[in-house]
Every structure is written in structure tokens, then in C-alpha cells.
Short mmCIF file of N, CA, C and O in Angstrom, two decimals:
data_model
loop_
_atom_site.label_atom_id
_atom_site.label_comp_id
_atom_site.label_asym_id
_atom_site.label_seq_id
_atom_site.Cartn_x
_atom_site.Cartn_y
_atom_site.Cartn_z
N MET A 1 68.59 84.85 10.68
CA MET A 1 67.34 84.64 9.96
C MET A 1 66.52 83.61 10.70
O MET A 1 66.99 82.54 11.03
N ASP A 2 65.28 83.92 10.92
CA ASP A 2 64.36 82.99 11.57
C ASP A 2 63.92 81.96 10.55
O ASP A 2 63.42 82.30 9.49
N HIS A 3 64.11 80.69 10.86
CA HIS A 3 63.77 79.66 9.89
C HIS A 3 62.29 79.32 9.87
O HIS A 3 61.84 78.61 8.99
N GLU A 4 61.53 79.80 10.83
CA GLU A 4 60.09 79.54 10.84
C GLU A 4 59.46 80.18 9.61
O GLU A 4 59.75 81.31 9.27
N GLY A 5 58.59 79.46 8.93
CA GLY A 5 57.92 80.00 7.77
C GLY A 5 58.82 80.07 6.54
O GLY A 5 58.56 80.83 5.63
N HIS A 6 59.87 79.27 6.53
CA HIS A 6 60.83 79.37 5.43
C HIS A 6 60.27 78.88 4.10
O HIS A 6 60.89 79.04 3.08
N ARG A 7 59.10 78.32 4.08
CA ARG A 7 58.51 77.83 2.83
C ARG A 7 57.81 78.95 2.05
O ARG A 7 57.37 78.75 0.96
N GLU A 8 57.69 80.11 2.65
CA GLU A 8 57.07 81.24 1.97
C GLU A 8 58.15 82.04 1.25
O GLU A 8 59.27 82.13 1.71
N GLY A 9 57.80 82.63 0.11
CA GLY A 9 58.74 83.45 -0.61
C GLY A 9 59.86 82.62 -1.23
O GLY A 9 59.64 81.48 -1.63
N ASP A 10 61.05 83.17 -1.28
CA ASP A 10 62.21 82.51 -1.87
C ASP A 10 63.29 82.38 -0.80
O ASP A 10 64.14 83.25 -0.66
N PRO A 11 63.26 81.28 -0.02
CA PRO A 11 64.22 81.16 1.07
C PRO A 11 65.67 81.14 0.60
O PRO A 11 66.55 81.69 1.26
N ALA A 12 65.95 80.56 -0.57
CA ALA A 12 67.33 80.54 -1.07
C ALA A 12 67.83 81.96 -1.32
O ALA A 12 68.96 82.30 -0.97
N ALA A 13 67.00 82.80 -1.92
CA ALA A 13 67.40 84.19 -2.17
C ALA A 13 67.63 84.94 -0.87
O ALA A 13 68.58 85.73 -0.76
N GLU A 14 66.78 84.71 0.12
CA GLU A 14 66.95 85.37 1.41
C GLU A 14 68.25 84.93 2.09
O GLU A 14 68.96 85.75 2.67
N ILE A 15 68.56 83.67 2.03
CA ILE A 15 69.80 83.17 2.62
C ILE A 15 71.00 83.72 1.87
O ILE A 15 72.00 84.13 2.46
N ARG A 16 70.92 83.76 0.54
CA ARG A 16 72.02 84.29 -0.27
C ARG A 16 72.26 85.78 -0.03
O ARG A 16 73.37 86.26 -0.23
N LYS A 17 71.22 86.52 0.39
CA LYS A 17 71.43 87.92 0.76
C LYS A 17 72.38 88.02 1.94
O LYS A 17 73.20 88.93 2.02
N LEU A 18 72.26 87.08 2.88
CA LEU A 18 73.09 87.08 4.08
C LEU A 18 74.45 86.44 3.83
O LEU A 18 75.43 86.77 4.50
N ALA A 19 74.50 85.49 2.91
CA ALA A 19 75.75 84.76 2.62
C ALA A 19 75.86 84.63 1.10
O ALA A 19 75.56 83.58 0.53
N PRO A 20 76.29 85.71 0.41
CA PRO A 20 76.32 85.72 -1.05
C PRO A 20 77.14 84.59 -1.68
O PRO A 20 76.80 84.11 -2.76
N ALA A 21 78.19 84.16 -1.02
CA ALA A 21 79.02 83.07 -1.56
C ALA A 21 78.49 81.70 -1.16
O ALA A 21 79.03 80.68 -1.56
N GLY A 22 77.43 81.67 -0.37
CA GLY A 22 76.87 80.42 0.12
C GLY A 22 77.30 80.15 1.55
O GLY A 22 78.20 80.79 2.07
N VAL A 23 76.66 79.19 2.16
CA VAL A 23 76.97 78.84 3.54
C VAL A 23 77.99 77.71 3.59
O VAL A 23 78.06 76.89 2.68
N ASP A 24 78.78 77.70 4.64
CA ASP A 24 79.81 76.66 4.81
C ASP A 24 79.22 75.33 5.25
O ASP A 24 79.70 74.27 4.87
N LEU A 25 78.18 75.39 6.09
CA LEU A 25 77.67 74.19 6.72
C LEU A 25 76.15 74.25 6.85
O LEU A 25 75.60 75.28 7.25
N VAL A 26 75.51 73.15 6.52
CA VAL A 26 74.08 72.99 6.76
C VAL A 26 73.94 71.80 7.70
O VAL A 26 74.43 70.71 7.41
N ALA A 27 73.29 71.99 8.85
CA ALA A 27 72.96 70.91 9.78
C ALA A 27 71.50 70.56 9.52
O ALA A 27 70.62 71.35 9.82
N GLU A 28 71.27 69.41 8.94
CA GLU A 28 69.95 69.08 8.39
C GLU A 28 69.28 67.94 9.14
O GLU A 28 69.91 66.91 9.41
N VAL A 29 68.00 68.11 9.44
CA VAL A 29 67.21 67.05 10.07
C VAL A 29 66.05 66.58 9.19
O VAL A 29 65.33 65.68 9.57
N ALA A 30 65.87 67.21 8.04
CA ALA A 30 64.82 66.81 7.10
C ALA A 30 65.41 66.83 5.69
O ALA A 30 65.00 67.60 4.83
N LEU A 31 66.38 65.98 5.47
CA LEU A 31 67.14 66.01 4.22
C LEU A 31 66.26 65.82 3.00
O LEU A 31 66.41 66.52 2.00
N GLY A 32 65.32 64.90 3.05
CA GLY A 32 64.45 64.67 1.90
C GLY A 32 63.64 65.89 1.52
O GLY A 32 63.49 66.21 0.35
N ALA A 33 63.14 66.59 2.50
CA ALA A 33 62.32 67.77 2.24
C ALA A 33 63.13 68.99 1.86
O ALA A 33 62.65 69.86 1.14
N ASN A 34 64.38 69.08 2.31
CA ASN A 34 65.15 70.32 2.17
C ASN A 34 66.38 70.23 1.27
O ASN A 34 67.12 71.21 1.15
N LEU A 35 66.64 69.10 0.65
CA LEU A 35 67.88 68.93 -0.11
C LEU A 35 68.04 69.97 -1.21
O LEU A 35 69.12 70.54 -1.37
N ALA A 36 67.00 70.27 -1.95
CA ALA A 36 67.12 71.26 -3.02
C ALA A 36 67.52 72.63 -2.46
O ALA A 36 68.40 73.30 -3.02
N LEU A 37 66.91 73.03 -1.36
CA LEU A 37 67.27 74.30 -0.72
C LEU A 37 68.70 74.24 -0.20
O LEU A 37 69.48 75.18 -0.39
N ASP A 38 69.06 73.15 0.46
CA ASP A 38 70.42 73.01 0.99
C ASP A 38 71.46 73.20 -0.12
O ASP A 38 72.43 73.93 0.04
N LEU A 39 71.24 72.54 -1.24
CA LEU A 39 72.18 72.62 -2.36
C LEU A 39 72.19 74.01 -2.98
O LEU A 39 73.23 74.49 -3.45
N ALA A 40 71.05 74.70 -2.97
CA ALA A 40 70.97 76.04 -3.55
C ALA A 40 71.75 77.07 -2.75
O ALA A 40 72.20 78.07 -3.31
N VAL A 41 71.92 76.83 -1.46
CA VAL A 41 72.59 77.82 -0.61
C VAL A 41 73.99 77.40 -0.17
O VAL A 41 74.71 78.19 0.43
N LEU A 42 74.38 76.18 -0.46
CA LEU A 42 75.69 75.68 -0.04
C LEU A 42 76.80 76.25 -0.91
O LEU A 42 76.68 76.29 -2.13
N ARG A 43 77.87 76.69 -0.29
CA ARG A 43 79.01 77.19 -1.07
C ARG A 43 79.74 76.01 -1.69
O ARG A 43 79.56 74.86 -1.28
N THR A 44 80.59 76.28 -2.66
CA THR A 44 81.44 75.25 -3.24
C THR A 44 82.29 74.63 -2.14
O THR A 44 82.87 75.33 -1.33
N ARG A 45 82.33 73.33 -2.09
CA ARG A 45 83.06 72.55 -1.10
C ARG A 45 82.50 72.70 0.31
O ARG A 45 83.16 72.41 1.30
N GLY A 46 81.24 73.14 0.42
CA GLY A 46 80.57 73.22 1.72
C GLY A 46 80.13 71.82 2.16
O GLY A 46 80.27 70.84 1.43
N THR A 47 79.58 71.75 3.35
CA THR A 47 79.21 70.48 3.95
C THR A 47 77.75 70.47 4.38
O THR A 47 77.27 71.43 4.98
N ILE A 48 77.07 69.38 4.05
CA ILE A 48 75.74 69.12 4.60
C ILE A 48 75.90 67.97 5.57
O ILE A 48 76.34 66.89 5.19
N SER A 49 75.57 68.21 6.82
CA SER A 49 75.62 67.17 7.84
C SER A 49 74.19 66.81 8.20
O SER A 49 73.41 67.67 8.57
N THR A 50 73.85 65.54 8.05
CA THR A 50 72.49 65.13 8.35
C THR A 50 72.50 63.96 9.32
O THR A 50 73.37 63.10 9.26
N TYR A 51 71.56 63.98 10.22
CA TYR A 51 71.44 62.88 11.18
C TYR A 51 70.01 62.37 11.27
O TYR A 51 69.70 61.54 12.11
N ALA A 52 69.15 62.86 10.39
CA ALA A 52 67.76 62.41 10.39
C ALA A 52 67.14 62.72 9.04
O ALA A 52 67.73 63.43 8.23
N ASN A 53 65.98 62.18 8.79
CA ASN A 53 65.21 62.49 7.61
C ASN A 53 63.76 62.58 8.06
O ASN A 53 63.35 61.98 9.05
N ASP A 54 62.97 63.32 7.33
CA ASP A 54 61.58 63.49 7.72
C ASP A 54 60.75 62.23 7.52
O ASP A 54 59.60 62.19 7.90
N GLY A 55 61.32 61.21 6.91
CA GLY A 55 60.64 59.94 6.76
C GLY A 55 59.71 59.85 5.57
O GLY A 55 59.33 58.77 5.15
N GLY A 56 59.34 60.95 4.99
CA GLY A 56 58.40 60.93 3.89
C GLY A 56 59.04 60.99 2.51
O GLY A 56 58.41 60.66 1.52
N LYS A 57 60.26 61.43 2.44
CA LYS A 57 60.92 61.60 1.15
C LYS A 57 62.28 60.93 1.19
O LYS A 57 63.20 61.41 1.84
N PRO A 58 62.43 59.81 0.48
CA PRO A 58 63.74 59.15 0.46
C PRO A 58 64.76 60.01 -0.27
O PRO A 58 64.40 60.83 -1.12
N VAL A 59 66.01 59.82 0.07
CA VAL A 59 67.10 60.59 -0.53
C VAL A 59 68.10 59.62 -1.13
O VAL A 59 68.51 58.67 -0.48
N GLU A 60 68.46 59.87 -2.37
CA GLU A 60 69.50 59.09 -3.02
C GLU A 60 70.58 60.05 -3.47
O GLU A 60 70.32 61.01 -4.19
N LEU A 61 71.80 59.83 -3.00
CA LEU A 61 72.91 60.70 -3.34
C LEU A 61 73.84 59.98 -4.31
O LEU A 61 74.20 58.83 -4.10
N GLY A 62 74.22 60.69 -5.34
CA GLY A 62 75.18 60.17 -6.29
C GLY A 62 76.57 60.71 -6.00
O GLY A 62 76.74 61.61 -5.18
N ARG A 63 77.55 60.16 -6.68
CA ARG A 63 78.92 60.64 -6.51
C ARG A 63 79.22 61.64 -7.61
O ARG A 63 78.80 61.48 -8.75
N ARG A 64 79.97 62.66 -7.26
CA ARG A 64 80.40 63.66 -8.25
C ARG A 64 81.82 63.33 -8.68
O ARG A 64 82.64 62.88 -7.89
N ALA A 65 82.10 63.62 -9.92
CA ALA A 65 83.47 63.45 -10.41
C ALA A 65 84.36 64.51 -9.77
O ALA A 65 83.94 65.63 -9.54
N ALA A 66 85.57 64.13 -9.46
CA ALA A 66 86.49 65.05 -8.81
C ALA A 66 87.00 66.10 -9.77
O ALA A 66 87.01 66.00 -10.92
#
């Protein structure tokens, strides 16, 4: 899937067509802008790896109960 233009339509639905159970790994460089999408397509116990943020949207992560 070409990620260009991913803000049009329903990118989560398009990704889920290719990976119905969700994706194993998201390599993210704009976590603040894309966190909702990342979480929508991530499989249970999947991983989001981030090494940058777009600088415009701060991200606060909470802990989940085990």
C-alpha cells in the first residue's frame, strides 16, 4: 500500500483489508499525528516503534493493566 495520500478516505479500513488481524509492527516518525491510526491498525500485542515526532503534537502514553 502506498502511504502517500493516506489522509484521504479511511486509511485504517484500507490497512485492515490487507491485514485483517492487524499489523505486527508500526515504525513511526510522526507519533503525535498518527497515534490514533497506529492504534487502530495494530494487532493485539503488536509493537509501535518510534524515533521521532512531528513536533506539533505532544504524545502522552499511559500504562495498561496487565
